PDB file of C-alpha atoms in Angstrom:
ATOM      1  CA  MET A  24     117.146 172.195-173.728  1.00 53.00           C
ATOM      2  CA  LYS A  25     113.589 173.008-174.749  1.00 53.00           C
ATOM      3  CA  PHE A  26     112.050 173.625-178.204  1.00 51.00           C
ATOM      4  CA  SER A  27     108.547 174.540-179.309  1.00 53.00           C
ATOM      5  CA  ALA A  28     106.520 173.572-182.371  1.00 54.00           C
ATOM      6  CA  LYS A  29     102.881 173.939-183.354  1.00 52.00           C
ATOM      7  CA  ASP A  30     101.562 170.940-181.405  1.00 53.00           C
ATOM      8  CA  TRP A  31     104.462 169.924-179.174  1.00 53.00           C
ATOM      9  CA  ILE A  32     106.995 171.142-176.664  1.00 60.00           C
ATOM     10  CA  ILE A  33     110.179 169.082-176.971  1.00 55.00           C
ATOM     11  CA  GLU A  34     112.883 168.636-174.336  1.00 57.00           C
ATOM     12  CA  VAL A  35     116.327 167.114-174.805  1.00 56.00           C
ATOM     13  CA  HIS A  36     117.033 166.011-171.236  1.00 56.00           C
ATOM     14  CA  THR A  37     120.390 164.304-170.591  1.00 53.00           C
ATOM     15  CA  SER A  38     119.980 163.792-166.846  1.00 50.00           C
ATOM     16  CA  ILE A  39     116.923 161.498-167.019  1.00 51.00           C
ATOM     17  CA  GLN A  40     117.824 157.819-167.426  1.00 56.00           C
ATOM     18  CA  ILE A  41     114.380 156.230-167.124  1.00 61.00           C
ATOM     19  CA  TYR A  42     111.683 155.519-169.685  1.00 77.00           C
ATOM     20  CA  LYS A  43     108.421 156.988-168.295  1.00 85.00           C
ATOM     21  CA  VAL A  44     108.113 160.653-167.257  1.00 87.00           C
ATOM     22  CA  TYR A  45     105.369 163.227-166.690  1.00 87.00           C
ATOM     23  CA  CYS A  46     104.883 166.614-168.341  1.00 86.00           C
ATOM     24  CA  ARG A  47     103.734 169.122-165.705  1.00 85.00           C
ATOM     25  CA  TYR A  48     102.137 172.447-166.630  1.00 86.00           C
ATOM     26  CA  LEU A  49     101.581 175.712-164.714  1.00 84.00           C
ATOM     27  CA  ASP A  50      99.576 178.822-165.562  1.00 84.00           C
ATOM     28  CA  VAL A  51     100.763 182.433-165.488  1.00 82.00           C
ATOM     29  CA  ASN A  52     100.436 182.445-161.668  1.00 85.00           C
ATOM     30  CA  GLN A  53     102.503 179.240-161.408  1.00 84.00           C
ATOM     31  CA  LYS A  54      99.468 177.209-160.365  1.00 86.00           C
ATOM     32  CA  GLU A  55      99.501 173.679-161.769  1.00 88.00           C
ATOM     33  CA  ILE A  56      97.154 172.800-164.617  1.00 87.00           C
ATOM     34  CA  LYS A  57      95.933 169.254-163.994  1.00 89.00           C
ATOM     35  CA  PRO A  58      96.262 166.510-164.993  1.00 90.00           C
ATOM     36  CA  ALA A  59      99.943 165.736-165.503  1.00 89.00           C
ATOM     37  CA  VAL A  60     100.512 164.148-168.912  1.00 88.00           C
ATOM     38  CA  GLU A  61     102.449 160.908-169.183  1.00 88.00           C
ATOM     39  CA  SER A  62     105.207 160.767-171.793  1.00 87.00           C
ATOM     40  CA  VAL A  63     108.295 158.698-172.576  1.00 82.00           C
ATOM     41  CA  VAL A  64     111.984 159.418-173.071  1.00 79.00           C
ATOM     42  CA  PHE A  65     112.300 158.517-176.766  1.00 75.00           C
ATOM     43  CA  PRO A  66     114.246 158.677-178.923  1.00 65.00           C
ATOM     44  CA  GLU A  67     117.251 158.653-176.601  1.00 67.00           C
ATOM     45  CA  PHE A  68     117.069 161.852-174.474  1.00 71.00           C
ATOM     46  CA  THR A  69     114.021 163.372-176.208  1.00 77.00           C
ATOM     47  CA  ILE A  70     110.706 164.010-174.436  1.00 79.00           C
ATOM     48  CA  TYR A  71     107.601 165.148-176.344  1.00 77.00           C
ATOM     49  CA  CYS A  72     104.969 167.062-174.341  1.00 81.00           C
ATOM     50  CA  CYS A  73     101.668 168.200-175.845  1.00 81.00           C
ATOM     51  CA  ARG A  74     100.784 171.893-175.703  1.00 79.00           C
ATOM     52  CA  ARG A  75      98.311 173.215-173.130  1.00 80.00           C
ATOM     53  CA  SER A  76      96.456 176.407-173.998  1.00 79.00           C
ATOM     54  CA  ARG A  77      96.882 178.117-170.597  1.00 81.00           C
ATOM     55  CA  ALA A  78     100.401 176.874-169.829  1.00 80.00           C
ATOM     56  CA  HIS A  79     103.097 179.474-169.230  1.00 80.00           C
ATOM     57  CA  TYR A  80     105.527 177.229-167.322  1.00 81.00           C
ATOM     58  CA  MET A  81     106.337 173.540-167.310  1.00 80.00           C
ATOM     59  CA  SER A  82     108.621 170.905-165.842  1.00 81.00           C
ATOM     60  CA  ILE A  83     109.440 167.225-166.273  1.00 82.00           C
ATOM     61  CA  THR A  84     109.066 164.872-163.292  1.00 85.00           C
ATOM     62  CA  THR A  85     109.480 161.132-162.847  1.00 85.00           C
ATOM     63  CA  THR A  86     106.146 160.771-160.988  1.00 88.00           C
ATOM     64  CA  LYS A  87     102.887 162.656-161.457  1.00 87.00           C
ATOM     65  CA  ASP A  88     102.684 163.914-157.861  1.00 87.00           C
ATOM     66  CA  GLU A  89     106.226 164.958-156.922  1.00 87.00           C
ATOM     67  CA  LYS A  90     107.181 168.586-156.301  1.00 84.00           C
ATOM     68  CA  ILE A  91     107.646 170.571-159.495  1.00 81.00           C
ATOM     69  CA  ASN A  92     110.917 172.230-160.394  1.00 68.00           C
ATOM     70  CA  GLN A  93     109.464 175.229-162.220  1.00 55.00           C
ATOM     71  CA  THR A  94     111.105 176.212-165.508  1.00 54.00           C
ATOM     72  CA  ARG A  95     109.820 178.668-168.059  1.00 42.00           C
ATOM     73  CA  LEU A  96     108.389 177.475-171.349  1.00 45.00           C
ATOM     74  CA  HIS A  97     110.290 178.190-174.531  1.00 41.00           C
ATOM     75  CA  SER A  98     109.302 181.754-175.362  1.00 38.00           C
ATOM     76  CA  CYS A  99     109.569 181.983-179.155  1.00 31.00           C
ATOM     77  CA  PHE A 100     106.157 180.565-180.047  1.00 41.00           C
ATOM     78  CA  ILE A 101     105.304 182.995-182.874  1.00 36.00           C
ATOM     79  CA  ARG A 102     108.604 182.641-184.708  1.00 41.00           C
ATOM     80  CA  GLU A 103     108.545 178.852-184.384  1.00 45.00           C
ATOM     81  CA  TYR A 104     104.987 178.641-185.738  1.00 40.00           C
ATOM     82  CA  VAL A 105     105.764 180.834-188.744  1.00 45.00           C
ATOM     83  CA  CYS A 106     108.847 178.720-189.465  1.00 46.00           C
ATOM     84  CA  LEU A 107     106.674 175.624-189.762  1.00 49.00           C
ATOM     85  CA  VAL A 108     105.632 176.895-193.193  1.00 55.00           C
ATOM     86  CA  TYR A 109     108.479 179.264-194.041  1.00 65.00           C
ATOM     87  CA  PRO A 110     111.886 178.071-192.764  1.00 83.00           C
ATOM     88  CA  LYS A 111     114.271 180.971-192.296  1.00 88.00           C
ATOM     89  CA  TYR A 112     117.128 179.134-194.017  1.00 92.00           C
ATOM     90  CA  THR A 113     117.358 176.740-196.941  1.00 91.00           C
ATOM     91  CA  LEU A 114     120.617 175.039-195.931  1.00 94.00           C
ATOM     92  CA  SER A 115     122.315 174.999-192.513  1.00 96.00           C
ATOM     93  CA  LEU A 116     125.077 173.006-190.835  1.00 96.00           C
ATOM     94  CA  CYS A 117     125.355 171.307-187.442  1.00 94.00           C
ATOM     95  CA  VAL A 118     128.942 171.694-186.198  1.00 93.00           C
ATOM     96  CA  LYS A 119     130.153 168.746-184.113  1.00 88.00           C
ATOM     97  CA  PRO A 120     131.282 169.816-180.596  1.00 87.00           C
ATOM     98  CA  MET A 121     134.766 171.255-180.192  1.00 84.00           C
ATOM     99  CA  TYR A 122     137.088 169.687-177.620  1.00 80.00           C
ATOM    100  CA  GLY A 123     140.441 170.737-176.176  1.00 81.00           C
ATOM    101  CA  LYS A 124     142.122 174.096-175.723  1.00 85.00           C
ATOM    102  CA  GLU A 125     144.497 174.003-178.703  1.00 87.00           C
ATOM    103  CA  PRO A 126     143.974 176.871-181.204  1.00 89.00           C
ATOM    104  CA  LYS A 127     141.565 175.982-184.013  1.00 91.00           C
ATOM    105  CA  PHE A 128     140.959 179.370-185.628  1.00 93.00           C
ATOM    106  CA  VAL A 129     142.509 178.626-189.056  1.00 93.00           C
ATOM    107  CA  LEU A 130     140.778 175.248-189.333  1.00 93.00           C
ATOM    108  CA  PHE A 131     137.498 176.735-188.132  1.00 95.00           C
ATOM    109  CA  ALA A 132     137.617 179.746-190.471  1.00 96.00           C
ATOM    110  CA  GLU A 133     138.293 177.529-193.478  1.00 95.00           C
ATOM    111  CA  TYR A 134     135.517 175.153-192.403  1.00 96.00           C
ATOM    112  CA  ILE A 135     132.916 177.926-192.201  1.00 97.00           C
ATOM    113  CA  GLU A 136     134.030 179.713-195.364  1.00 96.00           C
ATOM    114  CA  HIS A 137     134.127 176.450-197.354  1.00 96.00           C
ATOM    115  CA  TYR A 138     130.525 175.656-196.495  1.00 96.00           C
ATOM    116  CA  LYS A 139     129.444 179.237-197.142  1.00 96.00           C
ATOM    117  CA  LEU A 140     130.793 178.770-200.676  1.00 94.00           C
ATOM    118  CA  GLN A 141     128.651 175.625-200.851  1.00 94.00           C
ATOM    119  CA  GLY A 142     125.495 177.582-200.057  1.00 94.00           C
ATOM    120  CA  VAL A 143     125.232 177.088-196.276  1.00 96.00           C
ATOM    121  CA  GLN A 144     123.412 180.053-194.746  1.00 96.00           C
ATOM    122  CA  HIS A 145     123.503 179.264-191.015  1.00 97.00           C
ATOM    123  CA  PHE A 146     125.666 177.303-188.559  1.00 98.00           C
ATOM    124  CA  TYR A 147     124.684 175.621-185.277  1.00 96.00           C
ATOM    125  CA  ILE A 148     128.031 175.540-183.433  1.00 95.00           C
ATOM    126  CA  TYR A 149     128.411 173.143-180.484  1.00 91.00           C
ATOM    127  CA  VAL A 150     131.271 173.795-178.052  1.00 90.00           C
ATOM    128  CA  LYS A 151     132.547 171.688-175.163  1.00 84.00           C
ATOM    129  CA  ASP A 152     136.006 173.289-174.865  1.00 84.00           C
ATOM    130  CA  VAL A 153     137.526 176.150-176.849  1.00 90.00           C
ATOM    131  CA  ASP A 154     140.520 178.443-176.501  1.00 92.00           C
ATOM    132  CA  LYS A 155     139.832 182.168-176.123  1.00 92.00           C
ATOM    133  CA  TYR A 156     141.491 183.011-179.434  1.00 91.00           C
ATOM    134  CA  THR A 157     139.219 180.697-181.440  1.00 94.00           C
ATOM    135  CA  GLU A 158     136.212 181.790-179.377  1.00 95.00           C
ATOM    136  CA  LYS A 159     136.753 185.342-180.601  1.00 96.00           C
ATOM    137  CA  LEU A 160     136.192 184.119-184.164  1.00 96.00           C
ATOM    138  CA  ILE A 161     133.113 182.126-183.131  1.00 96.00           C
ATOM    139  CA  LYS A 162     131.610 185.218-181.488  1.00 96.00           C
ATOM    140  CA  HIS A 163     132.243 187.195-184.679  1.00 97.00           C
ATOM    141  CA  TYR A 164     130.162 184.722-186.720  1.00 97.00           C
ATOM    142  CA  VAL A 165     127.427 184.830-184.080  1.00 97.00           C
ATOM    143  CA  LYS A 166     127.415 188.637-184.066  1.00 96.00           C
ATOM    144  CA  SER A 167     127.167 188.698-187.873  1.00 96.00           C
ATOM    145  CA  GLY A 168     124.020 186.554-187.660  1.00 96.00           C
ATOM    146  CA  GLU A 169     125.576 183.634-189.531  1.00 97.00           C
ATOM    147  CA  ALA A 170     125.740 181.303-186.528  1.00 97.00           C
ATOM    148  CA  GLU A 171     124.455 180.442-183.086  1.00 95.00           C
ATOM    149  CA  VAL A 172     126.610 178.767-180.449  1.00 94.00           C
ATOM    150  CA  ILE A 173     125.547 176.129-177.933  1.00 89.00           C
ATOM    151  CA  TYR A 174     127.907 175.652-174.977  1.00 87.00           C
ATOM    152  CA  PHE A 175     127.879 172.382-173.054  1.00 78.00           C
ATOM    153  CA  ARG A 176     128.131 172.404-169.283  1.00 66.00           C
ATOM    154  CA  ASP A 177     130.873 170.364-167.610  1.00 58.00           C
ATOM    155  CA  LYS A 178     128.843 167.733-165.756  1.00 50.00           C
ATOM    156  CA  GLN A 179     125.230 167.642-166.905  1.00 50.00           C
ATOM    157  CA  ASP A 180     125.669 167.425-170.672  1.00 51.00           C
ATOM    158  CA  ARG A 181     127.062 164.579-172.727  1.00 53.00           C
ATOM    159  CA  PRO A 182     127.879 166.214-176.056  1.00 48.00           C
ATOM    160  CA  GLU A 183     129.299 163.151-177.803  1.00 57.00           C
ATOM    161  CA  ILE A 184     125.925 161.417-177.563  1.00 60.00           C
ATOM    162  CA  GLU A 185     123.198 163.997-177.713  1.00 71.00           C
ATOM    163  CA  TRP A 186     124.345 167.048-179.709  1.00 80.00           C
ATOM    164  CA  HIS A 187     123.036 165.668-182.999  1.00 80.00           C
ATOM    165  CA  LEU A 188     119.615 165.026-181.446  1.00 80.00           C
ATOM    166  CA  ASP A 189     119.556 168.574-180.119  1.00 82.00           C
ATOM    167  CA  CYS A 190     120.432 169.901-183.572  1.00 88.00           C
ATOM    168  CA  ILE A 191     117.533 168.078-185.233  1.00 86.00           C
ATOM    169  CA  HIS A 192     115.089 169.951-183.008  1.00 82.00           C
ATOM    170  CA  ARG A 193     117.040 173.209-183.214  1.00 85.00           C
ATOM    171  CA  SER A 194     117.038 173.166-187.027  1.00 90.00           C
ATOM    172  CA  ARG A 195     113.594 171.639-187.604  1.00 85.00           C
ATOM    173  CA  HIS A 196     111.287 174.317-189.093  1.00 82.00           C
ATOM    174  CA  HIS A 197     114.236 176.752-188.855  1.00 88.00           C
ATOM    175  CA  SER A 198     116.128 175.345-191.851  1.00 91.00           C
ATOM    176  CA  LYS A 199     114.799 173.349-194.788  1.00 89.00           C
ATOM    177  CA  TYR A 200     117.913 171.153-194.993  1.00 92.00           C
ATOM    178  CA  THR A 201     120.704 170.510-192.492  1.00 94.00           C
ATOM    179  CA  ILE A 202     124.214 169.119-192.992  1.00 94.00           C
ATOM    180  CA  TYR A 203     126.087 167.121-190.357  1.00 91.00           C
ATOM    181  CA  ALA A 204     129.865 167.457-190.811  1.00 90.00           C
ATOM    182  CA  ASP A 205     132.982 167.413-188.630  1.00 90.00           C
ATOM    183  CA  MET A 206     135.365 170.356-188.615  1.00 90.00           C
ATOM    184  CA  ASP A 207     137.979 168.418-190.605  1.00 89.00           C
ATOM    185  CA  GLU A 208     135.556 167.413-193.378  1.00 91.00           C
ATOM    186  CA  ARG A 209     134.815 169.294-196.620  1.00 93.00           C
ATOM    187  CA  ILE A 210     131.801 167.873-198.436  1.00 91.00           C
ATOM    188  CA  LEU A 211     131.902 168.704-202.154  1.00 89.00           C
ATOM    189  CA  PRO A 212     129.879 167.930-205.257  1.00 87.00           C
ATOM    190  CA  THR A 213     132.098 166.309-207.886  1.00 85.00           C
ATOM    191  CA  ASP A 214     130.953 168.938-210.371  1.00 84.00           C
ATOM    192  CA  THR A 215     132.482 172.046-208.794  1.00 81.00           C
ATOM    193  CA  SER A 216     130.383 174.344-210.958  1.00 81.00           C
ATOM    194  CA  THR A 217     127.499 173.437-208.610  1.00 80.00           C
ATOM    195  CA  THR A 218     127.228 173.628-204.805  1.00 83.00           C
ATOM    196  CA  LEU A 219     125.760 171.478-202.049  1.00 81.00           C
ATOM    197  CA  SER A 220     122.705 173.703-202.024  1.00 80.00           C
ATOM    198  CA  THR A 221     122.001 172.315-205.493  1.00 68.00           C
ATOM    199  CA  TYR A 222     121.140 169.059-203.730  1.00 62.00           C
ATOM    200  CA  THR A 223     118.703 170.564-201.485  1.00 63.00           C
ATOM    201  CA  SER A 224     146.628 169.502-188.021  1.00 38.00           C
ATOM    202  CA  PHE A 225     148.630 171.824-187.666  1.00 41.00           C
ATOM    203  CA  TYR A 226     147.954 174.531-185.059  1.00 48.00           C
ATOM    204  CA  GLN A 227     149.070 178.167-185.009  1.00 57.00           C
ATOM    205  CA  GLU A 228     149.133 180.097-181.726  1.00 56.00           C
ATOM    206  CA  LYS A 229     148.522 183.530-183.271  1.00 66.00           C
ATOM    207  CA  PHE A 230     147.349 184.830-186.616  1.00 71.00           C
ATOM    208  CA  GLN A 231     150.344 186.178-188.539  1.00 73.00           C
ATOM    209  CA  GLY A 232     148.633 187.358-191.687  1.00 76.00           C
ATOM    210  CA  GLU A 233     149.167 185.663-195.029  1.00 78.00           C
ATOM    211  CA  LYS A 234     152.022 183.530-193.657  1.00 80.00           C
ATOM    212  CA  THR A 235     149.608 181.721-191.315  1.00 81.00           C
ATOM    213  CA  VAL A 236     147.073 181.069-194.063  1.00 81.00           C
ATOM    214  CA  LYS A 237     149.645 179.808-196.583  1.00 81.00           C
ATOM    215  CA  GLU A 238     151.319 177.471-194.100  1.00 79.00           C
ATOM    216  CA  HIS A 239     148.319 176.133-192.170  1.00 81.00           C
ATOM    217  CA  LEU A 240     145.184 176.238-194.343  1.00 84.00           C
ATOM    218  CA  PRO A 241     144.238 172.520-194.577  1.00 85.00           C
ATOM    219  CA  THR A 242     142.912 172.656-198.144  1.00 86.00           C
ATOM    220  CA  LEU A 243     146.147 174.328-199.227  1.00 85.00           C
ATOM    221  CA  VAL A 244     148.721 172.155-197.436  1.00 83.00           C
ATOM    222  CA  TYR A 245     147.159 168.660-197.421  1.00 84.00           C
ATOM    223  CA  HIS A 246     147.447 166.767-200.721  1.00 88.00           C
ATOM    224  CA  LYS A 247     148.234 163.085-200.096  1.00 89.00           C
ATOM    225  CA  THR A 248     144.856 161.451-200.658  1.00 90.00           C
ATOM    226  CA  ALA A 249     143.535 157.953-199.975  1.00 88.00           C
ATOM    227  CA  SER A 250     141.414 156.109-202.501  1.00 88.00           C
ATOM    228  CA  PRO A 251     137.679 156.691-201.968  1.00 85.00           C
ATOM    229  CA  ALA A 252     136.117 154.633-199.195  1.00 85.00           C
ATOM    230  CA  PRO A 253     133.125 152.374-199.886  1.00 83.00           C
ATOM    231  CA  VAL A 254     129.765 154.142-200.049  1.00 76.00           C
ATOM    232  CA  GLY A 255     128.440 154.564-196.511  1.00 74.00           C
ATOM    233  CA  TYR A 256     131.830 154.342-194.773  1.00 79.00           C
ATOM    234  CA  THR A 257     131.793 157.074-192.083  1.00 80.00           C
ATOM    235  CA  ALA A 258     129.131 158.777-194.197  1.00 86.00           C
ATOM    236  CA  LYS A 259     127.787 162.249-193.461  1.00 88.00           C
ATOM    237  CA  CYS A 260     124.250 163.393-194.126  1.00 89.00           C
ATOM    238  CA  ILE A 261     122.249 166.319-195.429  1.00 89.00           C
ATOM    239  CA  ILE A 262     118.779 165.952-193.934  1.00 89.00           C
ATOM    240  CA  ASP A 263     115.355 167.542-193.935  1.00 91.00           C
ATOM    241  CA  PRO A 264     114.803 167.795-190.137  1.00 88.00           C
ATOM    242  CA  LYS A 265     111.023 167.539-190.555  1.00 87.00           C
ATOM    243  CA  LYS A 266     111.438 164.014-191.977  1.00 91.00           C
ATOM    244  CA  VAL A 267     113.986 162.632-189.491  1.00 90.00           C
ATOM    245  CA  PHE A 268     112.936 161.298-186.091  1.00 88.00           C
ATOM    246  CA  LEU A 269     116.268 159.926-184.798  1.00 87.00           C
ATOM    247  CA  MET A 270     119.692 160.963-186.102  1.00 85.00           C
ATOM    248  CA  TRP A 271     123.113 159.472-185.405  1.00 82.00           C
ATOM    249  CA  VAL A 272     126.467 160.918-186.418  1.00 79.00           C
ATOM    250  CA  HIS A 273     126.863 158.881-189.602  1.00 84.00           C
ATOM    251  CA  HIS A 274     123.323 157.875-190.542  1.00 86.00           C
ATOM    252  CA  VAL A 275     119.609 158.408-189.973  1.00 90.00           C
ATOM    253  CA  ALA A 276     118.352 155.778-187.519  1.00 88.00           C
ATOM    254  CA  ILE A 277     114.599 156.460-187.848  1.00 89.00           C
ATOM    255  CA  TYR A 278     112.658 158.410-190.480  1.00 92.00           C
ATOM    256  CA  PHE A 279     109.121 159.639-190.007  1.00 90.00           C
ATOM    257  CA  PRO A 280     106.700 157.335-191.891  1.00 90.00           C
ATOM    258  CA  GLY A 281     106.784 157.655-195.671  1.00 89.00           C
ATOM    259  CA  TYR A 282     110.371 158.901-196.033  1.00 90.00           C
ATOM    260  CA  GLU A 283     113.695 157.304-196.864  1.00 89.00           C
ATOM    261  CA  GLY A 284     117.235 158.335-197.744  1.00 89.00           C
ATOM    262  CA  TYR A 285     119.308 158.666-200.902  1.00 87.00           C
ATOM    263  CA  GLU A 286     122.948 157.558-201.087  1.00 87.00           C
ATOM    264  CA  VAL A 287     124.983 159.984-203.175  1.00 85.00           C
ATOM    265  CA  PRO A 288     127.255 158.038-205.585  1.00 85.00           C
ATOM    266  CA  LYS A 289     130.963 158.848-205.788  1.00 83.00           C
ATOM    267  CA  SER A 290     130.398 160.333-209.233  1.00 86.00           C
ATOM    268  CA  GLU A 291     128.231 163.079-207.690  1.00 86.00           C
ATOM    269  CA  GLY A 292     129.829 163.983-204.364  1.00 87.00           C
ATOM    270  CA  ILE A 293     132.804 163.378-202.069  1.00 84.00           C
ATOM    271  CA  ILE A 294     134.035 164.257-198.580  1.00 88.00           C
ATOM    272  CA  ARG A 295     137.575 165.586-198.335  1.00 89.00           C
ATOM    273  CA  HIS A 296     138.443 164.474-194.797  1.00 87.00           C
ATOM    274  CA  TYR A 297     141.635 166.160-193.553  1.00 86.00           C
ATOM    275  CA  ARG A 298     143.817 164.324-191.023  1.00 82.00           C
ATOM    276  CA  ASP A 299     147.134 164.852-189.302  1.00 80.00           C
ATOM    277  CA  ILE A 300     147.852 161.122-188.998  1.00 79.00           C
ATOM    278  CA  MET A 301     150.278 161.629-186.090  1.00 73.00           C
ATOM    279  CA  MET A 302     147.645 163.161-183.818  1.00 73.00           C
ATOM    280  CA  GLY A 303     146.144 160.730-181.316  1.00 69.00           C
ATOM    281  CA  ASP A 304     148.106 157.854-182.891  1.00 75.00           C
ATOM    282  CA  TRP A 305     145.591 157.890-185.743  1.00 78.00           C
ATOM    283  CA  TYR A 306     148.134 156.202-188.007  1.00 76.00           C
ATOM    284  CA  LYS A 307     148.275 153.192-185.669  1.00 83.00           C
ATOM    285  CA  HIS A 308     144.550 152.686-185.256  1.00 85.00           C
ATOM    286  CA  TYR A 309     143.004 153.730-188.574  1.00 85.00           C
ATOM    287  CA  LEU A 310     145.636 154.116-191.310  1.00 89.00           C
ATOM    288  CA  PRO A 311     145.967 150.344-191.999  1.00 90.00           C
ATOM    289  CA  GLY A 312     142.242 150.180-192.740  1.00 90.00           C
ATOM    290  CA  VAL A 313     142.354 153.243-194.994  1.00 89.00           C
ATOM    291  CA  GLU A 314     145.277 151.765-196.948  1.00 91.00           C
ATOM    292  CA  LYS A 315     143.024 148.850-197.931  1.00 92.00           C
ATOM    293  CA  PHE A 316     140.844 151.209-199.996  1.00 90.00           C
ATOM    294  CA  GLY A 317     143.568 151.456-202.640  1.00 91.00           C
ATOM    295  CA  PRO A 318     146.643 153.515-203.560  1.00 94.00           C
ATOM    296  CA  PHE A 319     147.296 157.051-202.324  1.00 92.00           C
ATOM    297  CA  THR A 320     147.518 159.905-204.834  1.00 93.00           C
ATOM    298  CA  GLU A 321     148.246 163.638-204.776  1.00 92.00           C
ATOM    299  CA  THR A 322     145.050 165.699-205.140  1.00 92.00           C
ATOM    300  CA  ASP A 323     144.025 169.320-204.599  1.00 92.00           C
ATOM    301  CA  TYR A 324     140.995 171.171-203.333  1.00 92.00           C
ATOM    302  CA  PRO A 325     139.117 172.267-206.501  1.00 92.00           C
ATOM    303  CA  PRO A 326     141.110 175.111-208.139  1.00 92.00           C
ATOM    304  CA  THR A 327     137.861 176.824-209.154  1.00 92.00           C
ATOM    305  CA  LEU A 328     137.052 177.280-205.440  1.00 93.00           C
ATOM    306  CA  MET A 329     140.529 177.564-203.882  1.00 93.00           C
ATOM    307  CA  LYS A 330     141.199 181.204-204.744  1.00 94.00           C
ATOM    308  CA  GLN A 331     137.846 182.389-203.382  1.00 95.00           C
ATOM    309  CA  LEU A 332     138.148 180.237-200.251  1.00 94.00           C
ATOM    310  CA  TYR A 333     141.671 181.521-199.588  1.00 93.00           C
ATOM    311  CA  GLU A 334     140.609 185.158-199.949  1.00 94.00           C
ATOM    312  CA  ASN A 335     137.516 184.679-197.780  1.00 95.00           C
ATOM    313  CA  VAL A 336     139.486 183.039-194.951  1.00 93.00           C
ATOM    314  CA  LYS A 337     142.277 185.618-195.060  1.00 93.00           C
ATOM    315  CA  THR A 338     139.807 188.529-195.126  1.00 94.00           C
ATOM    316  CA  LYS A 339     137.871 187.088-192.172  1.00 94.00           C
ATOM    317  CA  LEU A 340     140.977 186.452-190.045  1.00 92.00           C
ATOM    318  CA  ASP A 341     142.428 189.874-190.905  1.00 93.00           C
ATOM    319  CA  PHE A 342     139.194 191.508-189.721  1.00 93.00           C
ATOM    320  CA  VAL A 343     138.736 189.501-186.499  1.00 93.00           C
ATOM    321  CA  TYR A 344     142.359 189.599-185.333  1.00 91.00           C
ATOM    322  CA  LYS A 345     143.503 192.956-186.731  1.00 84.00           C
ATOM    323  CA  HIS A 346     144.158 194.413-183.246  1.00 77.00           C
ATOM    324  CA  ASP A 347     145.865 191.337-181.737  1.00 74.00           C
TER     325      ASP A 347
END
């Protein structure tokens, strides 16, 4: 995957497992522009190559003299340069890759509509596996301009490791702030009169109208709630991609010089993390640790948001699946 910025061309390259590489450039006639430029694979799968004024094509090689596998440069130079100063979106969300063929359309619709209520304007959706029924809903969000979808190939890509690095580059200069959240997580400010933008399993085979929403909407049917975990426990982040050099799932590993993070206290924000504890033997592996946080209580998704979320999800599913 290749991205362009004002001074750099950036590749996220999962098939290279060595440290030193060479950036190779070709002109409009596919003649090489010498010399090859040495670079490194860091952080993780990321390769930074400097821009060359006459370059129309480029490739990455492990030596400076080997035959070039010609690939076209990222084409959206003008849009990317403008976005350096004026990001298209204020708040976006990186969606962790989907796995498995079980239907996810109710969970996914609620996930998207929840974060739209929180001020998210754009979604970067990563997909490893997806059933056709859920994919129809994904394509609807893409067609509406609210999302873009990135499909992982079977053998070359390793989505569990590198999707979050890809999303840093994909969102950098495109969105001012970016959230990282799993599909079963609902990040909320404690004060529900504000939104996240202020801080700038059950499965259903087919959609059956209001019955499906009432019986399977996670925020409506899950109420038994663990005590809050310690600050930082499986944390999720809202980042400014221009200030983050290396991102992991639960924390920023490396900031650009001069920047640091802020830990949101429990009094300001929470993550409602929805789990069917019987799936994947979760209750055996993780429930004992969660029980140590304190007693369980019955809680609800904020009533001030529930009605609007319910209507938004139902309206979206009615529209997408009206002919099924």
